[in-house]
mmCIF file of C-alpha atoms in Angstrom:
data_model
loop_
_atom_site.group_PDB
_atom_site.id
_atom_site.type_symbol
_atom_site.label_atom_id
_atom_site.label_comp_id
_atom_site.label_asym_id
_atom_site.label_seq_id
_atom_site.Cartn_x
_atom_site.Cartn_y
_atom_site.Cartn_z
ATOM 1 C CA UNK A 1 -0.079 -0.099 -0.067
ATOM 2 C CA UNK A 2 1.346 3.355 -0.912
ATOM 3 C CA UNK A 3 1.532 6.707 1.191
ATOM 4 C CA UNK A 4 -1.214 8.068 -0.958
ATOM 5 C CA UNK A 5 -3.755 4.897 -0.558
ATOM 6 C CA UNK A 6 -2.782 5.149 3.198
ATOM 7 C CA UNK A 7 -3.702 8.691 3.375
ATOM 8 C CA UNK A 8 -6.924 8.362 1.265
ATOM 9 C CA UNK A 9 -7.977 5.588 3.443
ATOM 10 C CA UNK A 10 -7.704 7.384 6.854
ATOM 11 C CA UNK A 11 -9.271 10.262 5.356
ATOM 12 C CA UNK A 12 -12.908 11.338 6.879
ATOM 13 C CA UNK A 13 -15.330 13.996 5.732
ATOM 14 C CA UNK A 14 -15.352 17.380 7.550
ATOM 15 C CA UNK A 15 -17.174 17.787 10.622
ATOM 16 C CA UNK A 16 -17.429 13.906 11.277
ATOM 17 C CA UNK A 17 -17.019 12.634 14.774
ATOM 18 C CA UNK A 18 -14.906 9.773 15.453
ATOM 19 C CA UNK A 19 -15.529 7.309 18.639
ATOM 20 C CA UNK A 20 -12.890 9.137 20.409
ATOM 21 C CA UNK A 21 -14.235 12.516 19.659
ATOM 22 C CA UNK A 22 -16.228 13.861 22.962
ATOM 23 C CA UNK A 23 -19.718 15.131 22.354
ATOM 24 C CA UNK A 24 -20.665 18.435 22.067
ATOM 25 C CA UNK A 25 -21.742 20.141 25.007
ATOM 26 C CA UNK A 26 -24.299 22.517 23.899
ATOM 27 C CA UNK A 27 -26.159 20.272 21.897
ATOM 28 C CA UNK A 28 -26.706 17.639 24.267
ATOM 29 C CA UNK A 29 -27.807 20.302 26.451
ATOM 30 C CA UNK A 30 -30.381 21.807 24.223
ATOM 31 C CA UNK A 31 -31.847 18.252 23.191
ATOM 32 C CA UNK A 32 -32.078 17.472 27.264
ATOM 33 C CA UNK A 33 -33.661 21.032 27.843
ATOM 34 C CA UNK A 34 -36.081 20.090 24.797
ATOM 35 C CA UNK A 35 -37.274 16.834 26.108
ATOM 36 C CA UNK A 36 -37.666 18.184 29.602
ATOM 37 C CA UNK A 37 -40.075 20.957 28.249
ATOM 38 C CA UNK A 38 -42.192 18.554 26.177
ATOM 39 C CA UNK A 39 -42.557 16.425 29.496
ATOM 40 C CA UNK A 40 -43.246 19.503 31.515
ATOM 41 C CA UNK A 41 -46.103 20.241 29.072
ATOM 42 C CA UNK A 42 -47.576 16.851 28.702
ATOM 43 C CA UNK A 43 -47.802 16.710 32.574
ATOM 44 C CA UNK A 44 -49.714 20.530 32.518
ATOM 45 C CA UNK A 45 -52.067 19.115 30.172
ATOM 46 C CA UNK A 46 -53.604 16.379 32.399
ATOM 47 C CA UNK A 47 -55.199 18.843 34.697
ATOM 48 C CA UNK A 48 -57.755 20.907 32.827
ATOM 49 C CA UNK A 49 -58.571 17.745 31.089
ATOM 50 C CA UNK A 50 -58.948 15.830 34.449
ATOM 51 C CA UNK A 51 -61.100 18.753 35.641
ATOM 52 C CA UNK A 52 -63.080 18.474 32.784
ATOM 53 C CA UNK A 53 -64.015 14.748 33.366
ATOM 54 C CA UNK A 54 -64.614 14.978 37.070
ATOM 55 C CA UNK A 55 -67.227 17.778 36.170
ATOM 56 C CA UNK A 56 -68.476 14.962 33.301
ATOM 57 C CA UNK A 57 -68.825 12.460 36.141
ATOM 58 C CA UNK A 58 -70.350 14.498 38.716
ATOM 59 C CA UNK A 59 -73.221 15.821 36.340
ATOM 60 C CA UNK A 60 -74.011 12.013 35.437
ATOM 61 C CA UNK A 61 -74.034 10.910 38.968
ATOM 62 C CA UNK A 62 -76.467 14.038 39.552
ATOM 63 C CA UNK A 63 -78.597 12.377 37.170
ATOM 64 C CA UNK A 64 -78.762 9.120 38.718
ATOM 65 C CA UNK A 65 -79.592 10.926 41.925
ATOM 66 C CA UNK A 66 -82.002 12.683 40.300
ATOM 67 C CA UNK A 67 -83.817 9.293 38.863
ATOM 68 C CA UNK A 68 -83.659 7.892 42.708
ATOM 69 C CA UNK A 69 -85.674 11.315 43.997
ATOM 70 C CA UNK A 70 -82.813 12.683 45.865
ATOM 71 C CA UNK A 71 -83.156 15.903 44.438
ATOM 72 C CA UNK A 72 -80.773 17.900 46.764
ATOM 73 C CA UNK A 73 -77.816 15.794 45.957
ATOM 74 C CA UNK A 74 -78.463 15.963 42.559
ATOM 75 C CA UNK A 75 -78.555 19.849 42.150
ATOM 76 C CA UNK A 76 -75.348 20.073 44.376
ATOM 77 C CA UNK A 77 -73.873 18.051 42.108
ATOM 78 C CA UNK A 78 -74.766 19.681 38.797
ATOM 79 C CA UNK A 79 -73.308 23.045 40.590
ATOM 80 C CA UNK A 80 -70.187 21.349 41.391
ATOM 81 C CA UNK A 81 -70.047 20.449 37.933
ATOM 82 C CA UNK A 82 -70.518 24.180 36.616
ATOM 83 C CA UNK A 83 -68.084 25.245 39.028
ATOM 84 C CA UNK A 84 -65.083 22.781 37.870
ATOM 85 C CA UNK A 85 -66.527 23.433 34.122
ATOM 86 C CA UNK A 86 -65.376 27.128 34.814
ATOM 87 C CA UNK A 87 -62.252 26.037 36.403
ATOM 88 C CA UNK A 88 -60.634 24.081 33.498
ATOM 89 C CA UNK A 89 -60.270 26.644 31.369
ATOM 90 C CA UNK A 90 -58.961 29.195 33.528
ATOM 91 C CA UNK A 91 -56.447 26.712 34.813
ATOM 92 C CA UNK A 92 -55.545 25.807 31.145
ATOM 93 C CA UNK A 93 -54.885 29.307 30.534
ATOM 94 C CA UNK A 94 -52.944 30.074 33.708
ATOM 95 C CA UNK A 95 -50.747 26.964 33.217
ATOM 96 C CA UNK A 96 -50.312 27.557 29.259
ATOM 97 C CA UNK A 97 -51.874 24.243 28.584
ATOM 98 C CA UNK A 98 -54.428 24.738 25.994
ATOM 99 C CA UNK A 99 -54.656 22.211 23.484
ATOM 100 C CA UNK A 100 -57.145 21.182 20.679
ATOM 101 C CA UNK A 101 -58.043 18.007 22.478
ATOM 102 C CA UNK A 102 -58.885 19.710 25.595
ATOM 103 C CA UNK A 103 -61.307 22.245 23.770
ATOM 104 C CA UNK A 104 -62.745 19.300 21.920
ATOM 105 C CA UNK A 105 -63.013 17.410 25.328
ATOM 106 C CA UNK A 106 -64.728 20.699 26.945
ATOM 107 C CA UNK A 107 -67.406 21.115 24.108
ATOM 108 C CA UNK A 108 -68.648 17.797 24.300
ATOM 109 C CA UNK A 109 -68.377 17.526 28.250
ATOM 110 C CA UNK A 110 -70.566 20.840 28.231
ATOM 111 C CA UNK A 111 -73.086 19.076 25.706
ATOM 112 C CA UNK A 112 -73.660 16.524 28.545
ATOM 113 C CA UNK A 113 -73.510 18.437 31.523
ATOM 114 C CA UNK A 114 -75.795 21.278 30.672
ATOM 115 C CA UNK A 115 -78.108 20.099 27.795
ATOM 116 C CA UNK A 116 -78.516 16.391 28.482
ATOM 117 C CA UNK A 117 -78.258 16.082 32.125
ATOM 118 C CA UNK A 118 -80.382 18.847 33.249
ATOM 119 C CA UNK A 119 -83.134 17.985 30.666
ATOM 120 C CA UNK A 120 -83.133 14.240 32.101
ATOM 121 C CA UNK A 121 -83.316 15.909 35.777
ATOM 122 C CA UNK A 122 -86.619 17.923 34.847
ATOM 123 C CA UNK A 123 -88.031 15.051 33.517
ATOM 124 C CA UNK A 124 -87.277 12.377 35.975
ATOM 125 C CA UNK A 125 -88.573 15.002 38.814
ATOM 126 C CA UNK A 126 -91.254 16.646 37.134
ATOM 127 C CA UNK A 127 -92.836 14.990 34.467
ATOM 128 C CA UNK A 128 -92.176 11.312 35.109
ATOM 129 C CA UNK A 129 -95.203 10.865 37.186
ATOM 130 C CA UNK A 130 -98.006 12.514 34.722
ATOM 131 C CA UNK A 131 -100.088 10.880 32.270
ATOM 132 C CA UNK A 132 -98.791 8.943 29.104
ATOM 133 C CA UNK A 133 -99.882 11.980 27.120
ATOM 134 C CA UNK A 134 -98.076 14.307 29.068
ATOM 135 C CA UNK A 135 -95.021 12.287 29.333
ATOM 136 C CA UNK A 136 -94.503 11.983 25.726
ATOM 137 C CA UNK A 137 -95.036 15.739 25.085
ATOM 138 C CA UNK A 138 -92.546 16.447 28.253
ATOM 139 C CA UNK A 139 -89.710 13.826 26.478
ATOM 140 C CA UNK A 140 -90.001 15.448 23.441
ATOM 141 C CA UNK A 141 -89.793 19.075 24.663
ATOM 142 C CA UNK A 142 -86.750 17.910 26.748
ATOM 143 C CA UNK A 143 -84.961 16.620 23.525
ATOM 144 C CA UNK A 144 -85.947 20.060 22.106
ATOM 145 C CA UNK A 145 -83.887 21.724 24.844
ATOM 146 C CA UNK A 146 -81.235 19.161 23.988
ATOM 147 C CA UNK A 147 -80.659 20.161 20.965
ATOM 148 C CA UNK A 148 -80.668 23.725 21.513
ATOM 149 C CA UNK A 149 -77.758 23.518 23.920
ATOM 150 C CA UNK A 150 -75.901 21.556 21.309
ATOM 151 C CA UNK A 151 -76.553 23.670 18.475
ATOM 152 C CA UNK A 152 -75.607 26.474 20.652
ATOM 153 C CA UNK A 153 -72.311 25.353 21.794
ATOM 154 C CA UNK A 154 -71.298 24.211 17.968
ATOM 155 C CA UNK A 155 -72.288 28.050 16.854
ATOM 156 C CA UNK A 156 -69.869 28.863 20.217
ATOM 157 C CA UNK A 157 -67.164 27.050 18.547
ATOM 158 C CA UNK A 158 -67.528 28.388 15.102
ATOM 159 C CA UNK A 159 -67.510 32.267 16.610
ATOM 160 C CA UNK A 160 -64.194 31.142 18.697
ATOM 161 C CA UNK A 161 -62.560 30.740 15.028
ATOM 162 C CA UNK A 162 -63.732 34.210 13.761
ATOM 163 C CA UNK A 163 -60.488 36.464 13.584
ATOM 164 C CA UNK A 164 -62.025 39.017 12.004
ATOM 165 C CA UNK A 165 -64.698 39.955 14.785
ATOM 166 C CA UNK A 166 -64.453 43.327 16.303
ATOM 167 C CA UNK A 167 -62.727 43.511 19.787
ATOM 168 C CA UNK A 168 -66.045 44.280 21.325
ATOM 169 C CA UNK A 169 -67.799 40.884 20.901
ATOM 170 C CA UNK A 170 -65.719 39.425 23.570
ATOM 171 C CA UNK A 171 -67.433 41.205 25.996
ATOM 172 C CA UNK A 172 -70.957 39.547 25.113
ATOM 173 C CA UNK A 173 -72.039 36.197 24.336
ATOM 174 C CA UNK A 174 -74.608 35.173 21.200
ATOM 175 C CA UNK A 175 -77.458 33.681 23.150
ATOM 176 C CA UNK A 176 -77.851 32.326 26.808
ATOM 177 C CA UNK A 177 -74.763 30.514 27.802
ATOM 178 C CA UNK A 178 -75.047 26.723 28.249
ATOM 179 C CA UNK A 179 -74.284 26.813 32.059
ATOM 180 C CA UNK A 180 -76.694 29.613 32.487
ATOM 181 C CA UNK A 181 -79.311 27.732 30.358
ATOM 182 C CA UNK A 182 -78.695 24.681 32.470
ATOM 183 C CA UNK A 183 -79.504 26.952 36.020
ATOM 184 C CA UNK A 184 -82.534 28.598 34.410
ATOM 185 C CA UNK A 185 -83.930 25.413 32.908
ATOM 186 C CA UNK A 186 -83.650 23.777 36.558
ATOM 187 C CA UNK A 187 -85.960 26.619 37.945
ATOM 188 C CA UNK A 188 -89.171 24.964 38.143
ATOM 189 C CA UNK A 189 -87.487 22.022 40.438
ATOM 190 C CA UNK A 190 -86.315 25.091 42.564
ATOM 191 C CA UNK A 191 -89.863 26.387 42.821
ATOM 192 C CA UNK A 192 -91.080 23.261 44.124
ATOM 193 C CA UNK A 193 -88.345 22.630 46.574
ATOM 194 C CA UNK A 194 -88.803 26.026 47.802
ATOM 195 C CA UNK A 195 -92.695 26.605 47.986
ATOM 196 C CA UNK A 196 -94.120 23.233 47.210
ATOM 197 C CA UNK A 197 -95.875 22.008 44.134
ATOM 198 C CA UNK A 198 -98.012 24.163 42.164
ATOM 199 C CA UNK A 199 -98.867 25.635 38.639
ATOM 200 C CA UNK A 200 -94.915 26.018 38.522
ATOM 201 C CA UNK A 201 -94.611 22.183 38.664
ATOM 202 C CA UNK A 202 -97.189 21.323 36.189
ATOM 203 C CA UNK A 203 -96.636 20.048 32.715
ATOM 204 C CA UNK A 204 -98.051 23.052 31.237
ATOM 205 C CA UNK A 205 -95.635 25.431 32.876
ATOM 206 C CA UNK A 206 -92.757 22.871 32.688
ATOM 207 C CA UNK A 207 -93.022 22.281 29.092
ATOM 208 C CA UNK A 208 -93.109 26.398 28.346
ATOM 209 C CA UNK A 209 -90.255 26.780 30.077
ATOM 210 C CA UNK A 210 -87.877 24.176 28.363
ATOM 211 C CA UNK A 211 -89.056 25.765 25.060
ATOM 212 C CA UNK A 212 -88.352 29.166 26.285
ATOM 213 C CA UNK A 213 -84.937 28.427 27.660
ATOM 214 C CA UNK A 214 -84.022 26.614 24.650
ATOM 215 C CA UNK A 215 -85.027 29.731 22.052
ATOM 216 C CA UNK A 216 -83.071 31.967 24.518
ATOM 217 C CA UNK A 217 -79.664 29.361 23.990
ATOM 218 C CA UNK A 218 -80.200 29.436 20.130
ATOM 219 C CA UNK A 219 -80.821 33.030 19.879
ATOM 220 C CA UNK A 220 -78.922 35.834 19.163
ATOM 221 C CA UNK A 221 -79.868 37.743 22.035
ATOM 222 C CA UNK A 222 -76.610 39.590 23.738
ATOM 223 C CA UNK A 223 -76.000 38.383 27.183
ATOM 224 C CA UNK A 224 -72.924 39.994 29.074
ATOM 225 C CA UNK A 225 -69.524 37.921 29.265
ATOM 226 C CA UNK A 226 -68.377 38.602 32.813
ATOM 227 C CA UNK A 227 -65.018 37.031 32.097
ATOM 228 C CA UNK A 228 -63.592 40.388 30.904
ATOM 229 C CA UNK A 229 -65.329 42.261 33.553
ATOM 230 C CA UNK A 230 -62.949 44.363 36.054
ATOM 231 C CA UNK A 231 -63.998 45.447 39.502
ATOM 232 C CA UNK A 232 -63.060 48.772 40.456
ATOM 233 C CA UNK A 233 -61.793 49.770 43.730
ATOM 234 C CA UNK A 234 -64.529 51.552 45.400
ATOM 235 C CA UNK A 235 -67.191 48.522 44.828
ATOM 236 C CA UNK A 236 -64.744 46.038 46.410
ATOM 237 C CA UNK A 237 -67.059 46.829 49.566
ATOM 238 C CA UNK A 238 -70.686 46.345 47.855
ATOM 239 C CA UNK A 239 -69.395 43.403 46.079
ATOM 240 C CA UNK A 240 -68.684 41.742 49.181
ATOM 241 C CA UNK A 241 -71.674 42.467 51.082
ATOM 242 C CA UNK A 242 -73.610 40.846 48.151
ATOM 243 C CA UNK A 243 -71.403 37.912 48.197
ATOM 244 C CA UNK A 244 -72.041 37.746 52.142
ATOM 245 C CA UNK A 245 -75.916 37.837 51.409
ATOM 246 C CA UNK A 246 -75.573 35.006 48.551
ATOM 247 C CA UNK A 247 -73.710 33.032 50.924
ATOM 248 C CA UNK A 248 -76.192 33.554 53.815
ATOM 249 C CA UNK A 249 -78.717 32.584 51.508
ATOM 250 C CA UNK A 250 -76.928 29.608 50.061
ATOM 251 C CA UNK A 251 -76.934 27.800 53.523
ATOM 252 C CA UNK A 252 -80.153 28.779 54.496
ATOM 253 C CA UNK A 253 -82.513 28.825 51.598
ATOM 254 C CA UNK A 254 -80.471 27.799 48.525
ATOM 255 C CA UNK A 255 -83.723 27.461 46.312
ATOM 256 C CA UNK A 256 -84.561 30.884 46.927
ATOM 257 C CA UNK A 257 -80.853 32.211 45.752
ATOM 258 C CA UNK A 258 -81.480 30.092 42.982
ATOM 259 C CA UNK A 259 -84.835 31.903 41.923
ATOM 260 C CA UNK A 260 -82.938 35.507 42.515
ATOM 261 C CA UNK A 261 -80.107 34.556 40.813
ATOM 262 C CA UNK A 262 -82.433 33.249 37.443
ATOM 263 C CA UNK A 263 -84.648 36.650 37.885
ATOM 264 C CA UNK A 264 -81.386 38.770 38.050
ATOM 265 C CA UNK A 265 -79.781 37.309 34.992
ATOM 266 C CA UNK A 266 -83.458 37.651 32.773
ATOM 267 C CA UNK A 267 -83.142 41.251 34.279
ATOM 268 C CA UNK A 268 -79.507 41.980 32.836
ATOM 269 C CA UNK A 269 -80.998 41.126 29.279
ATOM 270 C CA UNK A 270 -82.769 44.532 28.115
ATOM 271 C CA UNK A 271 -79.625 46.183 29.431
ATOM 272 C CA UNK A 272 -76.809 43.818 27.222
ATOM 273 C CA UNK A 273 -78.775 44.545 24.550
ATOM 274 C CA UNK A 274 -78.724 47.974 24.526
ATOM 275 C CA UNK A 275 -74.988 48.146 25.245
ATOM 276 C CA UNK A 276 -74.418 45.863 22.436
ATOM 277 C CA UNK A 277 -76.608 47.960 20.254
ATOM 278 C CA UNK A 278 -74.908 51.014 21.201
ATOM 279 C CA UNK A 279 -71.338 49.716 20.562
ATOM 280 C CA UNK A 280 -72.232 48.055 17.069
ATOM 281 C CA UNK A 281 -73.243 51.599 15.889
ATOM 282 C CA UNK A 282 -70.264 53.105 16.715
ATOM 283 C CA UNK A 283 -67.102 51.572 14.750
ATOM 284 C CA UNK A 284 -64.880 54.051 16.368
ATOM 285 C CA UNK A 285 -65.309 52.473 19.786
ATOM 286 C CA UNK A 286 -64.925 48.884 18.786
ATOM 287 C CA UNK A 287 -61.613 48.533 20.188
ATOM 288 C CA UNK A 288 -62.325 50.405 23.173
ATOM 289 C CA UNK A 289 -62.180 48.527 26.745
ATOM 290 C CA UNK A 290 -65.748 48.302 28.573
ATOM 291 C CA UNK A 291 -64.766 51.109 30.580
ATOM 292 C CA UNK A 292 -63.906 53.717 28.085
ATOM 293 C CA UNK A 293 -67.166 52.922 26.285
ATOM 294 C CA UNK A 294 -69.037 53.401 29.666
ATOM 295 C CA UNK A 295 -67.538 56.726 30.076
ATOM 296 C CA UNK A 296 -68.451 57.878 26.506
ATOM 297 C CA UNK A 297 -72.058 56.463 26.899
ATOM 298 C CA UNK A 298 -71.997 59.135 29.872
ATOM 299 C CA UNK A 299 -70.118 61.991 27.790
ATOM 300 C CA UNK A 300 -72.619 61.472 25.089
ATOM 301 C CA UNK A 301 -75.663 61.521 27.323
ATOM 302 C CA UNK A 302 -74.626 64.712 29.181
ATOM 303 C CA UNK A 303 -74.188 66.396 25.499
ATOM 304 C CA UNK A 304 -77.588 65.205 24.536
ATOM 305 C CA UNK A 305 -78.803 66.914 27.751
ATOM 306 C CA UNK A 306 -76.939 70.064 26.934
ATOM 307 C CA UNK A 307 -77.999 70.069 23.243
ATOM 308 C CA UNK A 308 -81.754 69.779 24.405
ATOM 309 C CA UNK A 309 -82.201 66.535 22.440
ATOM 310 C CA UNK A 310 -82.535 64.502 25.830
ATOM 311 C CA UNK A 311 -84.665 65.230 28.611
ATOM 312 C CA UNK A 312 -82.684 65.643 31.888
ATOM 313 C CA UNK A 313 -84.222 64.050 34.766
ATOM 314 C CA UNK A 314 -84.350 65.824 37.991
ATOM 315 C CA UNK A 315 -84.928 64.313 41.334
ATOM 316 C CA UNK A 316 -87.756 65.401 43.266
ATOM 317 C CA UNK A 317 -86.473 66.957 46.445
ATOM 318 C CA UNK A 318 -88.884 68.522 49.113
ATOM 319 C CA UNK A 319 -87.856 71.758 50.108
ATOM 320 C CA UNK A 320 -86.944 72.911 53.716
ATOM 321 C CA UNK A 321 -90.287 75.066 54.010
ATOM 322 C CA UNK A 322 -92.613 71.875 53.079
ATOM 323 C CA UNK A 323 -90.104 69.955 55.849
ATOM 324 C CA UNK A 324 -90.996 73.018 58.269
ATOM 325 C CA UNK A 325 -87.438 73.698 58.803
ATOM 326 C CA UNK A 326 -85.655 76.529 59.561
ATOM 327 C CA UNK A 327 -82.264 78.216 59.030
ATOM 328 C CA UNK A 328 -80.302 78.904 61.817
ATOM 329 C CA UNK A 329 -80.201 82.773 62.891
ATOM 330 C CA UNK A 330 -77.414 84.541 63.935
ATOM 331 C CA UNK A 331 -77.554 86.001 67.037
ATOM 332 C CA UNK A 332 -75.891 89.339 67.427
ATOM 333 C CA UNK A 333 -72.994 89.480 69.538
#
């Protein structure tokens, strides 16, 4: 073998490593850190999905207890499912663990928790002991409610993918959201537990109420989204007082609290519709925050009063003469 052949045999490509060459420290550290980040993200993905599955199991167990006439425990489990459903999304955003699978799982669980389970509970508790005709009609109306909730969730998922929607749309829901609809549809049960049997537990009212809530769910009536609401510092004390009163009612008269919450939610819909109509007709305020839009509406009302196009409502105050009050007179020194 000549010297040229020996050199050609021992030649190796540029950058190639031999067995004796040590590994590159930076490359190994980068690969190891990438593997650790993937494992950490996989671990974070488990918690939000676990909360969603816990909510699903609680709602299905509530349906079982409703069939066994254990109404209080069934309602408690369904409220727990609603709380867990509200936590899973927030936990996913806080832990940066949002995923496509988690979103699909949450949507499917919402369809069962707030569509199927409340309808079956209403049928099992209020309509199962009625006549055969009333049972058949009631079951059909329960199916209407379930279908409305599924359609409402499908529309909600399509609206999430709309990147061209104005910024103000995040402050409103299109129609009544599924958790609120579930609480509303259970109102006849709450009335029956609080006040006993009456026309509010009859098949006519229950059937009409099922249809009414279903229409609210699939309608385009705007309702406020409290996710983007911000509490001002001076409103902390009144809100805490309201929370304390609600807690007192929760532990003493829970069904009365339920009736009050449903009434307050229905009462806020005209105000939400008015707010959404105001901002939709003014594109220049679409990207403003909700507080900035509220201040602008106040300034517009004051401007209309100053121009004479709006009537100013002045509160009626009794004069001091009608109250028989006298100003204190100064006595001369």
